[in-house]
């Protein structure tokens, strides 16, 4: 048995080795072509926050490319202010990876979002397409133990995990395979043992806030972090089914199985006295990213819980645009304090690319 | 007993017959007068979404008429950007019906909303005032069995009803007489029998989303549906008292009687990958309306529930503007993708009327 | 025992006497200096709703002064559109009171908010700095029995209190010392006796709405109240931890101790037919304030609950800007009906000051 496992692990290791990471030099030489030819384009997968990304790019006068399956073509053509200039249609999302050449030919910078993480996954390692931000940050997001290391070393407070000393109920049981929260459940006692596919961690008591950060090395001033600045672009609260209306049933003594599938978002603002804490958290994460894997230019989001003493814990990081920003295509209560135009996260990304192109600093914000 | 019922039913039938529906030709000849005299006006009852309707009409430079009872006069005069140009004061809302002549004299198009449905009810059948949209759609909304037919034939998934095979608890008990959700209750088992005044249906487990659609035959492009296009103008979530804060009491072991009275609305956005499903639902409803009763130009709303597998069910349709649009007097995260100006549903209605007047196509959007 | 208490009370009375209230004449003479020297400035404590206040002042071209402790300096410098022109740094918030001279020298009008109430408290009585609005209203807000008198005499419905006839469970137990809702709990039965530090009152069943009013004596028209007008500038709903996500745990049979610490806000709109009621409530409160202590120019907020019959009860008043207005730095669904520019409460305050300066009526809106 032990032998078998070892052999399996060796195989995996070999496979991992095979996926050679595309080098910064390779992407940089593509970016040099882009800077020479001008007319950079913004590309993204038609899902998640794509409408906002196209909408924002148009506001910054950058052409756009949507990557989509056939059944979404009509939708993405139907919003005039967010209609991509070109649609690349693939039969199946798993074929996105084959668009390498087509994208580079078009001077495309790919904006990563949750669907890229889902459909391309760790294959982004070897994908020779310029990706906005730092593709390393996506790999650190995908690998839960790396993510944990990153957040802990940033000095943030995290929920305790299975196996850690002091883990007490309530706990939440999550599943590796599950799509976005389906079937997650809260338990009021520690289970005797953990199944392989389960992730068991402390269920934090409090309320959730999802701050949207943008880390810029190209704009001066603002809230300093490393060699750049942290911008708080907005905050949302996720709506998860069925957990976020389960009280309606509970009120009648009905207790159905819970699920935490994200299906929407609400706009919120935070108590102003908590803002220092939130900007400091963003700063620490950005600075630690610099140290660990070369930085996190662009958008990211911390998934937080505030308890009754206003202590803040972080249970996850998304190292790219989150769908909660879709609430704010014309700016948020926070971006309005930062910019004089309606500034969505999508537009903010486009603007950073435009500035990067003008200042010939694309290499600092794209990999 | 059976005899008595029969006689009662015959009486009702006679009464129904008496309410002769005003003909399209009659309304069309009024609209011809309007088109000739120009200076069309927008009228609505001072309640529900009237402020938004007046505000939107002003933005499109159309004069407005408010119909109100005395105690609301001051309120409707007090918002400068939504102040109707004229107020018609009636002692009691039930007298609205008598304003026929006055409204036609003023070249008024009435914008129907929830209060019209409440105060005028099926008498709109014989009301010789041009109504924005198709008055048939309001009659289909008011008659619950017709509404069900419409939605089912559109291919939408609905909650099961009392008497249907496979109905399982939890169920919700609603009341015909009740005003907007008062006294509705959730039961964890099927009652032995249903009282006459009760409506009993499956209580769907999930979270609610209320998408606001506009169906236009006058603007080209967009998401095609029949001979027109479907616009997603916004989404809200209703706040119902006391059910939406009942968890506060439940947390202390207090379980008061529930109620579902709508008292407000929250802005939300939907997971982007669900948008195709939602636009398709809107499209199907609009196309089926064309087939069943001559179409549904203008605004409508589907009352939906999303379950943990992201299946969507529809428990009602409002075939006119809903109050949830009041959140967005300056546009929503979706209308911002469609229009370059702040576009509320109220303004969208006014714009459609303006275009209809210019193109002499009022007959297509008013009956 | 009785003797001891009497002696204690006498001491308190003496102390109270010592805090001589600064006279209107004293503030008026400062305001005369301001009117003569022009270049009035807006000052506030860097917390609560300060970003919005600075942002709004900038939009009205009024210079701003932030009062802050060292650890917040960077935050308040980091939002370009809300950066105060000058920062006065104090080592500890309790030293704010010493800034009297510095503020008057700079022609500063202080905008009071929740943090001023918290840090300066009743010492504002003797603070010789012009305060926007009427400082008496802050004193009436701080003294719970005065607040109750004000609201009751305004004809509003309030929750019953411990000792009042007819008090029935559920009740909520609040604490004098507690910061913003920490440790508050709901009880399903009346406790045998009340501890000194406890406030026990009826827990109202329904949903919460927080309307933001502005009372203006300088702008004509609108919803008349006394010699001025009431403006409904927006509505929010507070997010309190852990009570507002406690249903998540309850759904799994976990019932942690509750807490009501405010940590954020959500935007909402109200059912339009309730607006008359809400504007009338605002009007009554403003008129009664005139009668009781010289009026309440500027912003205030009623903390309300709507029950299933749409009856509205008020459990508190904030007689100054509330943090819920932070949702609307560019205007709300209601302010958009009142103004043609993006009008936050912060900007509304600044505009009133600007008008007051132009019309030499600062004395009417500042004390």
Coordinates of N, CA, C and O in Angstrom, one line a residue, chain A residues 170 186 188 203 205-209 222-224 237 240 243-244 246-247 250 255 258 260 267-273 275-276 279 306-310 333 336-340, chain C residues 47-51 55 72 74-76 78-82 182 239-242 244-245 247-255 259 261-267 326-327 329-330:
Chain A
X170 N -18.6 25.6 16.4 CA -19.1 25.0 15.2 C -18.0 25.0 14.1 O -17.1 25.9 14.1
X186 N -22.8 23.2 8.1 CA -22.3 23.6 9.4 C -22.5 22.5 10.4 O -23.6 21.9 10.5
X188 N -22.3 21.3 14.6 CA -22.2 21.8 15.9 C -21.3 21.0 16.8 O -21.1 21.2 18.0
X203 N -16.1 27.5 11.9 CA -17.1 28.4 11.3 C -17.1 29.6 12.1 O -17.5 29.7 13.3
X205 N -18.1 33.0 13.7 CA -19.4 33.7 14.1 C -19.2 35.2 13.8 O -18.3 35.8 14.4
X206 N -20.1 35.8 13.0 CA -20.0 37.2 12.7 C -20.7 37.5 11.4 O -21.6 36.7 11.0
X207 N -20.4 38.6 10.8 CA -21.0 38.9 9.5 C -19.9 39.1 8.4 O -18.8 39.5 8.7
X208 N -20.2 38.7 7.2 CA -19.2 38.7 6.1 C -19.2 40.0 5.4 O -20.2 40.7 5.1
X209 N -18.0 40.4 5.0 CA -17.7 41.6 4.2 C -16.6 41.2 3.2 O -15.6 40.6 3.6
X222 N -2.0 57.9 -2.6 CA -2.9 56.9 -2.0 C -2.3 56.2 -0.8 O -1.4 56.7 -0.1
X223 N -2.9 55.1 -0.5 CA -2.5 54.3 0.7 C -1.3 53.4 0.3 O -1.4 52.4 -0.3
X224 N -0.1 53.9 0.8 CA 1.1 53.2 0.4 C 1.2 51.8 0.8 O 0.9 51.4 2.0
X237 N -21.4 42.0 -0.3 CA -21.7 40.9 0.5 C -22.4 39.9 -0.4 O -23.2 40.2 -1.2
X240 N -25.8 33.7 -0.9 CA -25.6 32.3 -1.1 C -26.9 31.5 -1.0 O -27.6 31.8 0.0
X243 N -28.6 29.1 2.0 CA -28.3 29.5 3.4 C -28.8 30.9 3.7 O -29.2 31.2 4.8
X244 N -28.8 31.8 2.7 CA -29.1 33.2 3.0 C -30.6 33.5 3.1 O -31.0 34.6 3.3
X246 N -32.6 30.8 4.5 CA -33.0 29.6 5.2 C -33.8 29.9 6.5 O -34.6 29.1 7.0
X247 N -33.6 31.1 7.0 CA -34.3 31.6 8.2 C -35.8 31.6 8.0 O -36.6 31.4 8.9
X250 N -36.7 28.0 8.6 CA -36.4 27.7 10.1 C -37.5 28.3 11.0 O -37.8 27.8 12.0
X255 N -36.0 22.6 8.7 CA -34.6 22.7 8.6 C -34.0 21.9 7.5 O -33.5 20.8 7.7
X258 N -28.3 22.4 4.2 CA -27.8 23.7 3.7 C -26.9 23.6 2.5 O -26.4 22.6 2.2
X260 N -24.2 26.5 0.1 CA -23.6 27.8 0.1 C -23.2 28.3 -1.3 O -22.2 28.9 -1.5
X267 N -24.6 45.4 -2.4 CA -23.7 46.5 -2.1 C -23.7 46.8 -0.6 O -24.8 46.8 0.0
X268 N -22.6 47.0 0.0 CA -22.5 47.4 1.5 C -21.4 48.5 1.7 O -20.5 48.6 0.8
X269 N -21.5 49.2 2.8 CA -20.4 50.0 3.3 C -20.0 49.5 4.6 O -20.8 48.9 5.3
X270 N -18.8 49.8 5.0 CA -18.2 49.4 6.3 C -18.2 50.5 7.3 O -18.1 51.7 6.9
X271 N -18.4 50.2 8.5 CA -18.2 51.2 9.6 C -16.8 51.9 9.4 O -15.8 51.2 9.2
X272 N -16.8 53.2 9.3 CA -15.6 53.9 8.9 C -14.4 53.7 9.8 O -13.3 53.6 9.3
X273 N -14.6 53.4 11.1 CA -13.5 53.2 12.0 C -12.8 51.8 11.7 O -11.7 51.6 12.2
X275 N -12.0 51.0 8.6 CA -11.3 51.1 7.3 C -9.8 51.0 7.5 O -9.1 50.4 6.6
X276 N -9.2 51.6 8.6 CA -7.8 51.5 8.7 C -7.4 50.0 8.8 O -6.4 49.6 8.1
X279 N -7.6 48.6 5.2 CA -6.5 49.0 4.3 C -5.2 48.4 4.7 O -4.4 48.0 3.9
X306 N -16.5 39.7 10.4 CA -16.3 40.6 11.6 C -17.1 40.1 12.8 O -18.3 39.9 12.6
X307 N -16.4 39.9 13.9 CA -17.2 39.4 15.0 C -17.7 40.5 15.9 O -17.5 41.7 15.6
X308 N -18.3 40.2 17.0 CA -19.0 41.2 17.8 C -18.1 42.2 18.5 O -18.5 43.2 19.0
X309 N -16.8 41.8 18.6 CA -15.8 42.7 19.2 C -15.1 43.5 18.1 O -14.0 44.1 18.3
X310 N -15.6 43.4 16.8 CA -15.0 44.0 15.7 C -13.6 43.5 15.3 O -12.8 44.1 14.7
X333 N -19.3 53.5 -3.5 CA -19.1 54.6 -2.5 C -17.7 54.8 -2.1 O -17.4 55.8 -1.5
X336 N -15.7 56.4 -5.6 CA -16.1 57.8 -5.8 C -15.2 58.7 -4.9 O -15.2 59.9 -5.2
X337 N -14.6 58.2 -3.9 CA -13.7 59.0 -3.1 C -12.3 59.1 -3.7 O -11.5 59.8 -3.3
X338 N -12.1 58.2 -4.7 CA -10.7 58.0 -5.2 C -10.6 58.6 -6.6 O -9.6 59.1 -7.0
X339 N -11.7 58.6 -7.4 CA -11.7 59.0 -8.8 C -12.8 60.0 -9.1 O -13.8 60.0 -8.4
X340 N -12.5 60.9 -10.1 CA -13.6 61.8 -10.4 C -14.5 61.3 -11.5 O -15.4 62.0 -11.9
Chain C
X47 N -13.6 60.0 11.6 CA -14.2 58.7 11.9 C -15.7 58.9 11.4 O -16.1 59.9 10.9
X48 N -16.4 57.8 11.5 CA -17.9 57.7 11.4 C -18.4 58.1 10.0 O -18.8 57.2 9.3
X49 N -18.4 59.4 9.6 CA -18.9 59.7 8.3 C -18.0 60.9 7.7 O -18.4 61.7 6.9
X50 N -16.8 60.9 8.2 CA -15.9 62.0 7.9 C -15.5 62.1 6.4 O -15.5 63.1 5.8
X51 N -15.3 60.9 5.8 CA -14.9 60.9 4.4 C -16.0 61.5 3.6 O -15.7 62.3 2.7
X55 N -15.7 64.9 1.4 CA -16.0 64.8 0.0 C -17.1 65.8 -0.4 O -17.0 66.5 -1.4
X72 N -4.5 57.2 12.2 CA -5.4 57.4 11.1 C -5.0 58.4 10.0 O -5.7 58.6 9.0
X74 N -2.7 58.4 7.8 CA -2.5 57.9 6.4 C -3.8 57.6 5.7 O -3.9 58.0 4.5
X75 N -4.7 57.0 6.4 CA -6.0 56.7 5.8 C -6.7 58.0 5.2 O -7.1 58.0 4.1
X76 N -6.7 59.0 6.1 CA -7.4 60.2 5.7 C -6.7 61.0 4.6 O -7.3 61.9 4.0
X78 N -5.4 59.3 2.1 CA -5.3 58.4 0.9 C -6.5 58.5 -0.1 O -6.4 57.9 -1.1
X79 N -7.6 59.1 0.3 CA -8.7 59.2 -0.7 C -8.7 60.6 -1.3 O -9.1 61.6 -0.7
X80 N -8.2 60.8 -2.5 CA -8.0 62.1 -3.1 C -9.2 63.0 -3.0 O -9.1 64.2 -2.7
X81 N -10.4 62.5 -3.3 CA -11.6 63.3 -3.3 C -12.2 63.6 -1.9 O -13.2 64.3 -1.8
X82 N -11.6 63.1 -0.9 CA -12.1 63.2 0.4 C -11.0 63.6 1.4 O -11.1 63.5 2.6
X182 N -22.9 45.8 21.6 CA -22.2 44.6 22.0 C -22.9 43.9 23.2 O -23.2 44.6 24.2
X239 N -26.2 46.8 9.4 CA -25.7 45.4 9.5 C -25.1 45.3 10.9 O -24.1 46.0 11.2
X240 N -25.6 44.4 11.7 CA -25.1 44.3 13.1 C -24.5 42.9 13.2 O -25.1 41.9 12.8
X241 N -23.4 42.8 13.9 CA -22.7 41.5 14.1 C -22.9 41.1 15.5 O -22.9 42.0 16.4
X242 N -23.2 39.9 15.8 CA -23.4 38.7 14.9 C -24.8 38.5 14.6 O -25.1 37.6 13.8
X244 N -27.0 39.6 12.6 CA -27.5 39.6 11.2 C -27.1 38.5 10.3 O -27.4 38.4 9.1
X245 N -26.2 37.6 10.9 CA -26.0 36.4 10.1 C -26.1 35.2 11.0 O -25.7 34.1 10.7
X247 N -28.6 33.5 11.7 CA -29.5 32.4 11.1 C -28.7 31.3 10.5 O -29.1 30.2 10.4
X248 N -27.4 31.7 10.0 CA -26.6 30.6 9.4 C -26.3 29.5 10.4 O -26.3 28.4 10.1
X249 N -25.9 30.0 11.6 CA -25.6 29.0 12.7 C -26.9 28.4 13.2 O -26.9 27.1 13.4
X250 N -27.9 29.2 13.4 CA -29.2 28.6 13.9 C -29.7 27.5 13.0 O -30.3 26.5 13.5
X251 N -29.5 27.6 11.7 CA -29.9 26.6 10.8 C -29.3 25.2 11.1 O -29.8 24.2 10.6
X252 N -28.2 25.2 11.8 CA -27.5 24.0 12.1 C -27.7 23.6 13.6 O -27.0 22.8 14.2
X253 N -28.6 24.3 14.2 CA -28.9 24.1 15.6 C -27.9 24.7 16.6 O -27.8 24.3 17.7
X254 N -27.1 25.7 16.1 CA -26.1 26.3 16.9 C -26.7 27.7 17.3 O -27.1 28.5 16.5
X255 N -26.7 28.0 18.6 CA -27.3 29.2 19.1 C -26.3 30.0 20.0 O -26.4 30.0 21.2
X259 N -25.1 39.5 19.7 CA -24.5 40.8 19.8 C -25.1 41.7 18.7 O -25.5 41.2 17.7
X261 N -23.5 44.7 17.4 CA -22.6 45.7 17.1 C -22.7 46.2 15.6 O -22.6 45.3 14.7
X262 N -22.9 47.4 15.4 CA -23.1 47.9 14.0 C -21.8 48.0 13.3 O -20.8 48.5 13.8
X263 N -21.7 47.3 12.2 CA -20.4 47.3 11.4 C -20.6 47.7 10.0 O -19.6 47.8 9.2
X264 N -21.8 48.0 9.5 CA -21.9 48.4 8.1 C -23.4 48.7 7.8 O -24.2 48.7 8.7
X265 N -23.6 49.1 6.6 CA -24.9 49.5 6.1 C -25.2 49.0 4.7 O -24.3 48.9 3.9
X266 N -26.5 48.8 4.5 CA -27.0 48.4 3.2 C -28.0 49.5 2.6 O -28.7 50.1 3.4
X267 N -28.0 49.8 1.3 CA -29.0 50.7 0.8 C -30.3 50.0 0.6 O -30.4 48.9 0.2
X326 N -23.2 57.0 4.5 CA -22.0 56.7 3.8 C -22.2 55.9 2.5 O -21.3 55.8 1.7
X327 N -23.3 55.2 2.4 CA -23.7 54.5 1.2 C -23.8 55.4 0.0 O -23.7 54.9 -1.1
X329 N -22.4 58.6 -1.3 CA -21.6 59.8 -1.5 C -22.0 60.5 -2.8 O -21.6 61.7 -2.9
X330 N -22.6 59.8 -3.7 CA -23.0 60.5 -5.0 C -24.6 60.6 -5.1 O -25.1 60.6 -6.2

